[in-house]
mmCIF file of C-alpha atoms in Angstrom:
data_model
loop_
_atom_site.group_PDB
_atom_site.id
_atom_site.type_symbol
_atom_site.label_atom_id
_atom_site.label_comp_id
_atom_site.label_asym_id
_atom_site.label_seq_id
_atom_site.Cartn_x
_atom_site.Cartn_y
_atom_site.Cartn_z
ATOM 1 C CA MET A 1 10.392 8.030 -4.577
ATOM 2 C CA ARG A 2 8.590 4.694 -4.597
ATOM 3 C CA PHE A 3 6.008 6.104 -2.216
ATOM 4 C CA LEU A 4 5.211 8.947 -4.617
ATOM 5 C CA LEU A 5 4.944 6.520 -7.519
ATOM 6 C CA VAL A 6 2.563 4.258 -5.576
ATOM 7 C CA LEU A 7 0.545 7.276 -4.460
ATOM 8 C CA LEU A 8 0.317 8.568 -8.036
ATOM 9 C CA LEU A 9 -0.761 5.192 -9.419
ATOM 10 C CA SER A 10 -3.355 4.686 -6.685
ATOM 11 C CA LEU A 11 -4.831 8.152 -7.268
ATOM 12 C CA MET A 12 -4.996 7.530 -11.019
ATOM 13 C CA SER A 13 -6.719 4.181 -10.556
ATOM 14 C CA TRP A 14 -9.130 5.695 -8.040
ATOM 15 C CA SER A 15 -10.030 8.495 -10.445
ATOM 16 C CA VAL A 16 -10.650 6.017 -13.272
ATOM 17 C CA LEU A 17 -12.866 3.841 -11.067
ATOM 18 C CA SER A 18 -14.832 6.764 -9.694
ATOM 19 C CA GLN A 19 -15.663 8.324 -13.044
ATOM 20 C CA ASN A 20 -19.327 9.089 -13.231
ATOM 21 C CA THR A 21 -21.172 7.456 -16.095
ATOM 22 C CA ARG A 22 -23.837 9.248 -18.093
ATOM 23 C CA LEU A 23 -26.511 7.243 -16.326
ATOM 24 C CA GLY A 24 -25.176 8.043 -12.882
ATOM 25 C CA ARG A 25 -25.675 5.557 -10.118
ATOM 26 C CA ILE A 26 -28.545 3.140 -10.626
ATOM 27 C CA ARG A 27 -30.638 2.872 -7.541
ATOM 28 C CA LYS A 28 -32.751 -0.134 -6.786
ATOM 29 C CA THR A 29 -36.344 0.923 -6.591
ATOM 30 C CA VAL A 30 -38.505 0.020 -3.648
ATOM 31 C CA ASP A 31 -42.237 0.553 -3.939
ATOM 32 C CA SER A 32 -44.571 1.755 -1.178
ATOM 33 C CA THR A 33 -45.073 -1.776 0.201
ATOM 34 C CA GLY A 34 -41.339 -2.198 0.708
ATOM 35 C CA LYS A 35 -40.922 -4.770 -2.053
ATOM 36 C CA TYR A 36 -38.023 -4.611 -4.445
ATOM 37 C CA THR A 37 -39.001 -3.723 -8.020
ATOM 38 C CA PRO A 38 -36.503 -5.104 -10.534
ATOM 39 C CA ILE A 39 -34.949 -2.736 -13.033
ATOM 40 C CA LYS A 40 -35.204 -3.803 -16.684
ATOM 41 C CA TYR A 41 -32.438 -3.159 -19.168
ATOM 42 C CA LEU A 42 -31.427 -4.196 -22.689
ATOM 43 C CA ALA A 43 -28.226 -6.177 -23.180
ATOM 44 C CA ILE A 44 -26.526 -8.174 -25.917
ATOM 45 C CA GLU A 45 -26.633 -11.905 -25.166
ATOM 46 C CA TYR A 46 -23.403 -13.935 -25.537
ATOM 47 C CA ALA A 47 -21.382 -10.800 -26.102
ATOM 48 C CA LYS A 48 -17.650 -10.631 -25.494
ATOM 49 C CA GLY A 49 -15.357 -7.797 -24.503
ATOM 50 C CA TYR A 50 -16.790 -4.320 -24.168
ATOM 51 C CA ALA A 51 -20.204 -5.374 -25.504
ATOM 52 C CA ARG A 52 -20.702 -7.469 -22.364
ATOM 53 C CA LYS A 53 -20.764 -4.268 -20.303
ATOM 54 C CA LEU A 54 -23.046 -2.441 -22.724
ATOM 55 C CA ARG A 55 -26.478 -1.930 -21.138
ATOM 56 C CA PHE A 56 -29.382 0.290 -22.047
ATOM 57 C CA PHE A 57 -31.658 1.205 -19.134
ATOM 58 C CA GLU A 58 -34.920 3.106 -19.287
ATOM 59 C CA GLU A 59 -34.309 6.814 -19.902
ATOM 60 C CA SER A 60 -30.893 6.101 -21.468
ATOM 61 C CA ASP A 61 -29.779 6.977 -24.985
ATOM 62 C CA ILE A 62 -29.581 4.269 -27.636
ATOM 63 C CA SER A 63 -28.524 4.189 -31.257
ATOM 64 C CA PHE A 64 -29.468 1.284 -33.534
ATOM 65 C CA GLN A 65 -30.313 0.145 -37.041
ATOM 66 C CA LEU A 66 -33.423 -1.799 -38.047
ATOM 67 C CA GLN A 67 -33.402 -4.807 -40.378
ATOM 68 C CA GLY A 68 -33.795 -3.830 -44.031
ATOM 69 C CA ASN A 69 -33.148 -0.169 -43.232
ATOM 70 C CA ASN A 70 -29.748 1.524 -43.513
ATOM 71 C CA THR A 71 -30.648 4.596 -41.462
ATOM 72 C CA ARG A 72 -29.297 4.991 -37.966
ATOM 73 C CA LEU A 73 -31.940 5.761 -35.347
ATOM 74 C CA THR A 74 -30.804 7.662 -32.270
ATOM 75 C CA GLY A 75 -32.930 8.533 -29.276
ATOM 76 C CA ARG A 76 -34.042 7.570 -25.791
ATOM 77 C CA VAL A 77 -35.422 4.328 -24.368
ATOM 78 C CA GLU A 78 -38.672 5.272 -22.649
ATOM 79 C CA GLN A 79 -40.045 1.950 -21.419
ATOM 80 C CA ILE A 80 -38.900 -1.673 -21.712
ATOM 81 C CA MET A 81 -41.378 -4.526 -22.126
ATOM 82 C CA ASP A 82 -40.690 -8.274 -22.507
ATOM 83 C CA SER A 83 -39.982 -8.336 -26.250
ATOM 84 C CA THR A 84 -40.266 -4.662 -27.222
ATOM 85 C CA PHE A 85 -39.277 -1.235 -26.012
ATOM 86 C CA PHE A 86 -40.674 2.248 -26.513
ATOM 87 C CA PHE A 87 -38.264 4.571 -28.234
ATOM 88 C CA THR A 88 -38.409 8.370 -28.663
ATOM 89 C CA ASP A 89 -36.581 9.585 -31.756
ATOM 90 C CA GLU A 90 -34.067 12.364 -31.145
ATOM 91 C CA GLU A 91 -34.951 14.353 -34.254
ATOM 92 C CA SER A 92 -38.720 14.008 -34.605
ATOM 93 C CA HIS A 93 -39.579 13.427 -30.906
ATOM 94 C CA ILE A 94 -42.043 10.709 -31.895
ATOM 95 C CA THR A 95 -42.393 7.710 -29.585
ATOM 96 C CA SER A 96 -42.677 4.340 -31.284
ATOM 97 C CA GLU A 97 -42.649 0.717 -30.202
ATOM 98 C CA ILE A 98 -39.664 -1.276 -31.496
ATOM 99 C CA ALA A 99 -39.521 -5.083 -31.424
ATOM 100 C CA LEU A 100 -36.187 -6.479 -30.267
ATOM 101 C CA LYS A 101 -36.114 -8.999 -33.115
ATOM 102 C CA ASN A 102 -36.237 -6.160 -35.704
ATOM 103 C CA ILE A 103 -32.923 -4.634 -34.615
ATOM 104 C CA SER A 104 -29.944 -5.594 -36.774
ATOM 105 C CA MET A 105 -27.153 -3.455 -35.293
ATOM 106 C CA ILE A 106 -26.424 -1.577 -32.065
ATOM 107 C CA PHE A 107 -24.038 1.379 -32.031
ATOM 108 C CA SER A 108 -22.141 1.994 -28.823
ATOM 109 C CA PRO A 109 -22.589 5.539 -27.532
ATOM 110 C CA TYR A 110 -18.944 6.029 -26.544
ATOM 111 C CA ARG A 111 -16.146 3.786 -25.449
ATOM 112 C CA HIS A 112 -13.469 5.511 -23.422
ATOM 113 C CA ILE A 113 -9.991 4.169 -24.163
ATOM 114 C CA PRO A 114 -7.312 6.368 -22.571
ATOM 115 C CA PHE A 115 -5.125 8.247 -25.099
ATOM 116 C CA VAL A 116 -6.985 6.634 -28.024
ATOM 117 C CA SER A 117 -10.508 8.033 -27.760
ATOM 118 C CA LYS A 118 -9.438 11.610 -27.197
ATOM 119 C CA GLY A 119 -6.478 11.589 -29.553
ATOM 120 C CA ALA A 120 -7.844 9.747 -32.590
ATOM 121 C CA GLY A 121 -8.982 12.796 -34.518
ATOM 122 C CA THR A 122 -6.162 14.961 -33.240
ATOM 123 C CA ILE A 123 -3.446 12.574 -34.392
ATOM 124 C CA ALA A 124 -4.946 12.324 -37.897
ATOM 125 C CA ALA A 125 -5.337 16.099 -38.142
ATOM 126 C CA GLY A 126 -1.763 16.512 -36.882
ATOM 127 C CA GLY A 127 -0.445 14.340 -39.704
ATOM 128 C CA VAL A 128 -2.273 16.426 -42.314
ATOM 129 C CA MET A 129 -1.178 19.705 -40.709
ATOM 130 C CA PHE A 130 2.460 18.555 -40.480
ATOM 131 C CA SER A 131 2.554 17.942 -44.262
ATOM 132 C CA LEU A 132 0.691 21.154 -45.040
ATOM 133 C CA ILE A 133 2.988 23.309 -42.902
ATOM 134 C CA ASP A 134 6.076 21.793 -44.537
ATOM 135 C CA VAL A 135 4.691 22.582 -48.015
ATOM 136 C CA LEU A 136 3.763 26.146 -46.971
ATOM 137 C CA ASN A 137 7.270 26.718 -45.547
ATOM 138 C CA GLN A 138 8.830 25.642 -48.852
ATOM 139 C CA VAL A 139 6.494 27.949 -50.823
ATOM 140 C CA GLN A 140 7.275 30.881 -48.509
ATOM 141 C CA ARG A 141 11.033 30.425 -49.052
ATOM 142 C CA ASN A 142 10.533 30.276 -52.840
ATOM 143 C CA GLN A 143 11.920 26.759 -52.968
ATOM 144 C CA PRO A 144 10.568 24.025 -55.231
ATOM 145 C CA VAL A 145 7.969 21.950 -53.391
ATOM 146 C CA LYS A 146 9.142 18.414 -52.739
ATOM 147 C CA LEU A 147 8.025 16.061 -50.026
ATOM 148 C CA SER A 148 10.637 13.948 -48.325
ATOM 149 C CA PRO A 149 9.962 10.221 -47.807
ATOM 150 C CA GLY A 150 10.399 10.636 -44.044
ATOM 151 C CA LEU A 151 7.760 13.360 -43.936
ATOM 152 C CA LEU A 152 5.309 11.309 -45.971
ATOM 153 C CA ALA A 153 5.929 8.237 -43.815
ATOM 154 C CA PHE A 154 5.396 10.159 -40.570
ATOM 155 C CA SER A 155 2.260 11.892 -41.860
ATOM 156 C CA GLY A 156 0.894 8.623 -43.246
ATOM 157 C CA VAL A 157 1.447 6.832 -39.938
ATOM 158 C CA CYS A 158 -0.319 9.639 -38.030
ATOM 159 C CA ILE A 159 -3.279 9.607 -40.402
ATOM 160 C CA GLY A 160 -3.428 5.786 -40.295
ATOM 161 C CA ILE A 161 -3.392 5.704 -36.490
ATOM 162 C CA GLY A 162 -6.202 8.268 -36.403
ATOM 163 C CA LEU A 163 -8.318 6.346 -38.918
ATOM 164 C CA ILE A 164 -7.823 3.052 -37.072
ATOM 165 C CA ALA A 165 -8.451 4.516 -33.601
ATOM 166 C CA LYS A 166 -11.725 6.260 -34.496
ATOM 167 C CA PRO A 167 -13.788 3.041 -34.993
ATOM 168 C CA LEU A 168 -12.340 1.644 -31.764
ATOM 169 C CA SER A 169 -13.925 4.517 -29.842
ATOM 170 C CA TYR A 170 -17.357 4.118 -31.442
ATOM 171 C CA PRO A 171 -17.869 0.376 -32.030
ATOM 172 C CA LYS A 172 -20.950 -1.215 -33.594
ATOM 173 C CA TYR A 173 -22.323 -4.665 -32.831
ATOM 174 C CA LYS A 174 -24.295 -6.839 -35.238
ATOM 175 C CA ILE A 175 -27.346 -8.497 -33.749
ATOM 176 C CA SER A 176 -27.995 -12.007 -35.049
ATOM 177 C CA SER A 177 -29.705 -15.183 -33.912
ATOM 178 C CA LYS A 178 -26.568 -16.110 -31.963
ATOM 179 C CA ARG A 179 -25.895 -12.670 -30.498
ATOM 180 C CA ARG A 180 -29.302 -11.154 -29.865
ATOM 181 C CA LEU A 181 -30.669 -8.247 -27.903
ATOM 182 C CA VAL A 182 -32.499 -9.380 -24.760
ATOM 183 C CA VAL A 183 -34.275 -7.896 -21.744
ATOM 184 C CA ARG A 184 -32.574 -8.535 -18.414
ATOM 185 C CA PHE A 185 -33.407 -7.657 -14.833
ATOM 186 C CA MET A 186 -31.237 -6.181 -12.121
#
């Protein structure tokens, strides 16, 4: 029995570690002379937690907000320079040069937290549906509609868990003078 448990846990950990990211494997580029060409990427300096692992390579998707502008820009990083990057907007397909110092907030594309990321919306919808089905059952039986405190508590907890878990799956990071967006090399 212990052997099966160890085998199950090792297979689960192996599957989590071997999950393919959207970027795939990043290969180090070697030019025709055999010299190593460093790969540039954008990262948040002095970040903690998940933001430390957040990197935006060339040809990867990025979502951000500019200073003094409340609109969220989503698109693809085309080329990274020392203090700017070229960005192609997802909607208009226009390429523009964005200075790193003009970015005020970075939105994470997706953060996978087991049982939280996938179930956030489902748990909230389940709480609403549980209350709605109870009310419809009472109407169908021609009974007066009254909600029990236990039902309201359970539905409220489900909706609350869903509303709390949703921002955890799609975090946003403020860029300031202390925590700024920088170009790094691999």
